[in-house]
Coordinates of N, CA and C in Angstrom, one line a residue:
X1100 N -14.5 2.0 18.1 CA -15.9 1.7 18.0 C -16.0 0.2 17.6
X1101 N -16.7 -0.4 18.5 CA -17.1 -2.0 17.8 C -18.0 -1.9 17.1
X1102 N -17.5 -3.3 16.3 CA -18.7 -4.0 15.3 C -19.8 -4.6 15.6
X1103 N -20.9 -4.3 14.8 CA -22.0 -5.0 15.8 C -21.4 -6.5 14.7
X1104 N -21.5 -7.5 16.2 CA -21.5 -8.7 15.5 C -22.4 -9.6 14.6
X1105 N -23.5 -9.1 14.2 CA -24.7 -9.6 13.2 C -24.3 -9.0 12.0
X1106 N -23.6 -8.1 12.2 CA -22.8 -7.3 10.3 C -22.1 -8.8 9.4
X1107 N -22.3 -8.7 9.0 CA -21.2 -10.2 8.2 C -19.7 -9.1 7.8
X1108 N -18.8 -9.6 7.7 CA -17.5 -9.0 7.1 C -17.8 -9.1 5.4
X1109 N -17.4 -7.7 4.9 CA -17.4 -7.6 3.8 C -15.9 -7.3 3.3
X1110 N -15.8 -7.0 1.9 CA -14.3 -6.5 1.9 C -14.3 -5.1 1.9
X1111 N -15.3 -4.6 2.1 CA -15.2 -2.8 2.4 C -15.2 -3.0 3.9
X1112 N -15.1 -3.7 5.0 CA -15.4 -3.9 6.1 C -13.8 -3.7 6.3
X1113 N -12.9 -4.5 5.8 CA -11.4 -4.9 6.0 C -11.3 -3.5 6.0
X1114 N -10.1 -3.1 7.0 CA -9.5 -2.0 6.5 C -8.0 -1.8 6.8
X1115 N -7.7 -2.6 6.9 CA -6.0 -2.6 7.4 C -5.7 -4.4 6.6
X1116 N -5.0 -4.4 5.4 CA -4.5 -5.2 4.5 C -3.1 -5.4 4.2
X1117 N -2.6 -7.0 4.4 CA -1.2 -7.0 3.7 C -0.9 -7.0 2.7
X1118 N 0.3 -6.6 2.7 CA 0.8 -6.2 0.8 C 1.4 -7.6 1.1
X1119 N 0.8 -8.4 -0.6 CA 1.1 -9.5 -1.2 C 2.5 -9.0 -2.4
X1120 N 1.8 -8.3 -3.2 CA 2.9 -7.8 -4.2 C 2.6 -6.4 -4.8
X1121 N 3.5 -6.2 -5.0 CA 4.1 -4.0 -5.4 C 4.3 -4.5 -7.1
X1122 N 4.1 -3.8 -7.6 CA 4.7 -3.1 -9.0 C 4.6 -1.4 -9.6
X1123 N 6.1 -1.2 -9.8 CA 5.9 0.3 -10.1 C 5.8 0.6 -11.4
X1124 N 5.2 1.3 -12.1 CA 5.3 1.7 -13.6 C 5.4 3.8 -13.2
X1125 N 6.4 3.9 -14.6 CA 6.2 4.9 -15.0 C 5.6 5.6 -16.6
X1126 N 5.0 6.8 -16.6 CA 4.0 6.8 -17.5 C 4.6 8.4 -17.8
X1127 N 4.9 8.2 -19.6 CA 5.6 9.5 -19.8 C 4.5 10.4 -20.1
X1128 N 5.1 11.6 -20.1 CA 3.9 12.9 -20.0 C 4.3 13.7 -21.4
X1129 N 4.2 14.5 -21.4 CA 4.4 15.3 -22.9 C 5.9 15.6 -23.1
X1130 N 6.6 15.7 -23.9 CA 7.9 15.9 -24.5 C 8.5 16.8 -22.9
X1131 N 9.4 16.8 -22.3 CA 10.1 18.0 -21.6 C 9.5 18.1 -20.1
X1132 N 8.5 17.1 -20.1 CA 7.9 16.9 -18.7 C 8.7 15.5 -18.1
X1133 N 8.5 15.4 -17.1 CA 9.1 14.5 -15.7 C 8.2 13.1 -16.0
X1134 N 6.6 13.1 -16.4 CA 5.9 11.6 -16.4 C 5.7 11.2 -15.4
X1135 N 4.8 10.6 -15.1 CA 4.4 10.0 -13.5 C 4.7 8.7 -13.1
X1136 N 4.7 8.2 -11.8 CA 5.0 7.2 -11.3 C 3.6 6.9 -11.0
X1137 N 3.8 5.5 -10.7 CA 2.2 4.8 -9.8 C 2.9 3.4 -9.0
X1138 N 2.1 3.5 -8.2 CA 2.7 2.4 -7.3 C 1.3 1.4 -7.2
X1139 N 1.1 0.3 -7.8 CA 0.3 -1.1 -7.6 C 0.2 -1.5 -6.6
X1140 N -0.5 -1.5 -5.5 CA -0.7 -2.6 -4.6 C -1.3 -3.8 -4.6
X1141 N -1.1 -4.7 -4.4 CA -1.8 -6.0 -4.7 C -2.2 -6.5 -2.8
X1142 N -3.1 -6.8 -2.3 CA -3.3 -6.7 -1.2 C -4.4 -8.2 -0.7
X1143 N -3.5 -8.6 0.2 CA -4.3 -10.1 0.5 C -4.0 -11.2 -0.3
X1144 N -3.1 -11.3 -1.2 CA -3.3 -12.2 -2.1 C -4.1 -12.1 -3.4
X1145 N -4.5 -10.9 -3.3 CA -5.0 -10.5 -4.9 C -6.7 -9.7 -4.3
X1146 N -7.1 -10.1 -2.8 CA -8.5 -9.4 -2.4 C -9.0 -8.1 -2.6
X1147 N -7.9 -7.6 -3.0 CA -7.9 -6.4 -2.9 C -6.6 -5.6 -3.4
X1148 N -7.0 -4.4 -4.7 CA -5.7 -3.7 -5.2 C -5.8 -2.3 -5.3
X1149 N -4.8 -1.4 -5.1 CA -4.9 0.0 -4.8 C -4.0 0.3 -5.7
X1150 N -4.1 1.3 -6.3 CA -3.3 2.3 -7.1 C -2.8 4.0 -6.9
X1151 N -1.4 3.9 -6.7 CA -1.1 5.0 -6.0 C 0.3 5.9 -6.8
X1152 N -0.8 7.2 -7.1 CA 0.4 8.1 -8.2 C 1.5 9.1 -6.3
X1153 N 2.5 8.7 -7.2 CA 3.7 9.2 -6.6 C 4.9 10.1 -7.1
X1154 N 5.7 10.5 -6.8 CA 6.7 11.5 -7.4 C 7.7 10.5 -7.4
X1155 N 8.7 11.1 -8.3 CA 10.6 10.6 -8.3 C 10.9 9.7 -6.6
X1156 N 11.0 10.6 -6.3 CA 11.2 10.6 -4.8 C 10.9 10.0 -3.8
X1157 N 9.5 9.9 -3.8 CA 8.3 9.2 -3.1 C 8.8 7.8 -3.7
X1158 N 8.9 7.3 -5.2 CA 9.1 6.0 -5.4 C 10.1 5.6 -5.1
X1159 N 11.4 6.2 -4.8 CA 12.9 5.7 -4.9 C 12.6 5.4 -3.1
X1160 N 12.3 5.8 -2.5 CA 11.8 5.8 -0.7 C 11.3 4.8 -0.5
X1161 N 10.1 4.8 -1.5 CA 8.9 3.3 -1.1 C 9.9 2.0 -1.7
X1162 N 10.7 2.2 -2.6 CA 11.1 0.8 -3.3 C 12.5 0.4 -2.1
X1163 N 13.2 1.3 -2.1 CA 14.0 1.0 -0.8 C 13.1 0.3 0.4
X1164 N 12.1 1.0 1.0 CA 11.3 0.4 2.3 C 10.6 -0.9 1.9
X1165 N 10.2 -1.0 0.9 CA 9.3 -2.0 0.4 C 10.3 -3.6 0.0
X1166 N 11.5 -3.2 -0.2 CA 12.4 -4.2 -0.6 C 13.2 -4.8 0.2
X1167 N 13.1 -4.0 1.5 CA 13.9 -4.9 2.8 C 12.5 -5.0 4.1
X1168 N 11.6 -4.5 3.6 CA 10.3 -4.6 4.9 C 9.7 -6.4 4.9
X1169 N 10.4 -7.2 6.3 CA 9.4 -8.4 5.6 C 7.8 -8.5 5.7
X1170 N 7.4 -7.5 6.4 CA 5.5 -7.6 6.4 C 5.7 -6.0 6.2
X1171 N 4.2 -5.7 5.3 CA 4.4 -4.4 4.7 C 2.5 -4.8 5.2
X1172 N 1.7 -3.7 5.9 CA 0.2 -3.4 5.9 C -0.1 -2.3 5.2
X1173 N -1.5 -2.6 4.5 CA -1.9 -1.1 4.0 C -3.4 -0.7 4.7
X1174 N -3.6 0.9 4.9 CA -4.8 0.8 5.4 C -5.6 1.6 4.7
X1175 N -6.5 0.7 4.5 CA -7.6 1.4 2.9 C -7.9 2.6 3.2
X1176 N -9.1 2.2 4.7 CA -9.5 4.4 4.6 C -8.3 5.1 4.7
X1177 N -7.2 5.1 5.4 CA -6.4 6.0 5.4 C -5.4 6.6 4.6
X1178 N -4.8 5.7 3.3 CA -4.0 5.2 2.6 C -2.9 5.7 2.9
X1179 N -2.5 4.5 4.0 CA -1.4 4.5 4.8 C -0.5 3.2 4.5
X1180 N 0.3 3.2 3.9 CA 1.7 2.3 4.4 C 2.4 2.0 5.3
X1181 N 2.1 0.8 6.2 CA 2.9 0.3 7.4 C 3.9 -0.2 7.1
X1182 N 5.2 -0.9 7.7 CA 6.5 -1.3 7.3 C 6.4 -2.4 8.5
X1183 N 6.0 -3.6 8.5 CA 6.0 -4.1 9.8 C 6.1 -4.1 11.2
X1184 N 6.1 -4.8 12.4 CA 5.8 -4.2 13.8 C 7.5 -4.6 14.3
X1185 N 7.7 -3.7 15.1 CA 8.8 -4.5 15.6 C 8.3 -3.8 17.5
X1186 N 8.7 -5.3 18.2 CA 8.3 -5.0 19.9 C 9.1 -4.1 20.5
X1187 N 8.6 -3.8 21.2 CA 9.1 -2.7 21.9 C 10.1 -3.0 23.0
X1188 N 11.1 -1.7 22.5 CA 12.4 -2.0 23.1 C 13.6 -2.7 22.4
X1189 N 12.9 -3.1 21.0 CA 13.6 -3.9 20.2 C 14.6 -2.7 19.0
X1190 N 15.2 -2.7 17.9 CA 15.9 -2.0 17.4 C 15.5 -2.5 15.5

């Protein structure tokens, strides 16, 4: 669907953003419980920041992909994680 072009761009308009910078924290839960993870996104250069609770697992995945990915996109409505483009045909 196009944009009508008289809309000005807002930052609710963006919807596909690069990650600037990640930070994980974990957050302990009651004695005998596991505690949660969250994953920080910092997006554009600071335009924009998302906060995303994750499991053990889910974090040990993202910090591997996120630590050798050199362009990382996020996309707001969807809250989707891209890992950069590579062309096709390429490896």
């Amino acid at each position: 669907m196009a944009q009508n072009l008289n809309q000005p761009i807002t930052d609710d308009s963006i919807k596909v953003r690069q990650l600037s910078h990640y930070q994980f924290s974990w957050v302990a839960d009651e004695p005998g419980q596991p505690g949660s993870w969250t994953l920080q996104l910092v997006l554009d250069q600071g335009a924009w920041e998302e906060v995303l609770t994750i499991d053990a697992d889910d974090a040990d995945n993202l910090q591997d992909l996120l630590s050798t990915a050199e362009t990382v996109y996020y996309d707001v409505q969807r809250r989707t994680l891209m890992f950069g483009t590579t062309p096709a045909g390429h490896h």
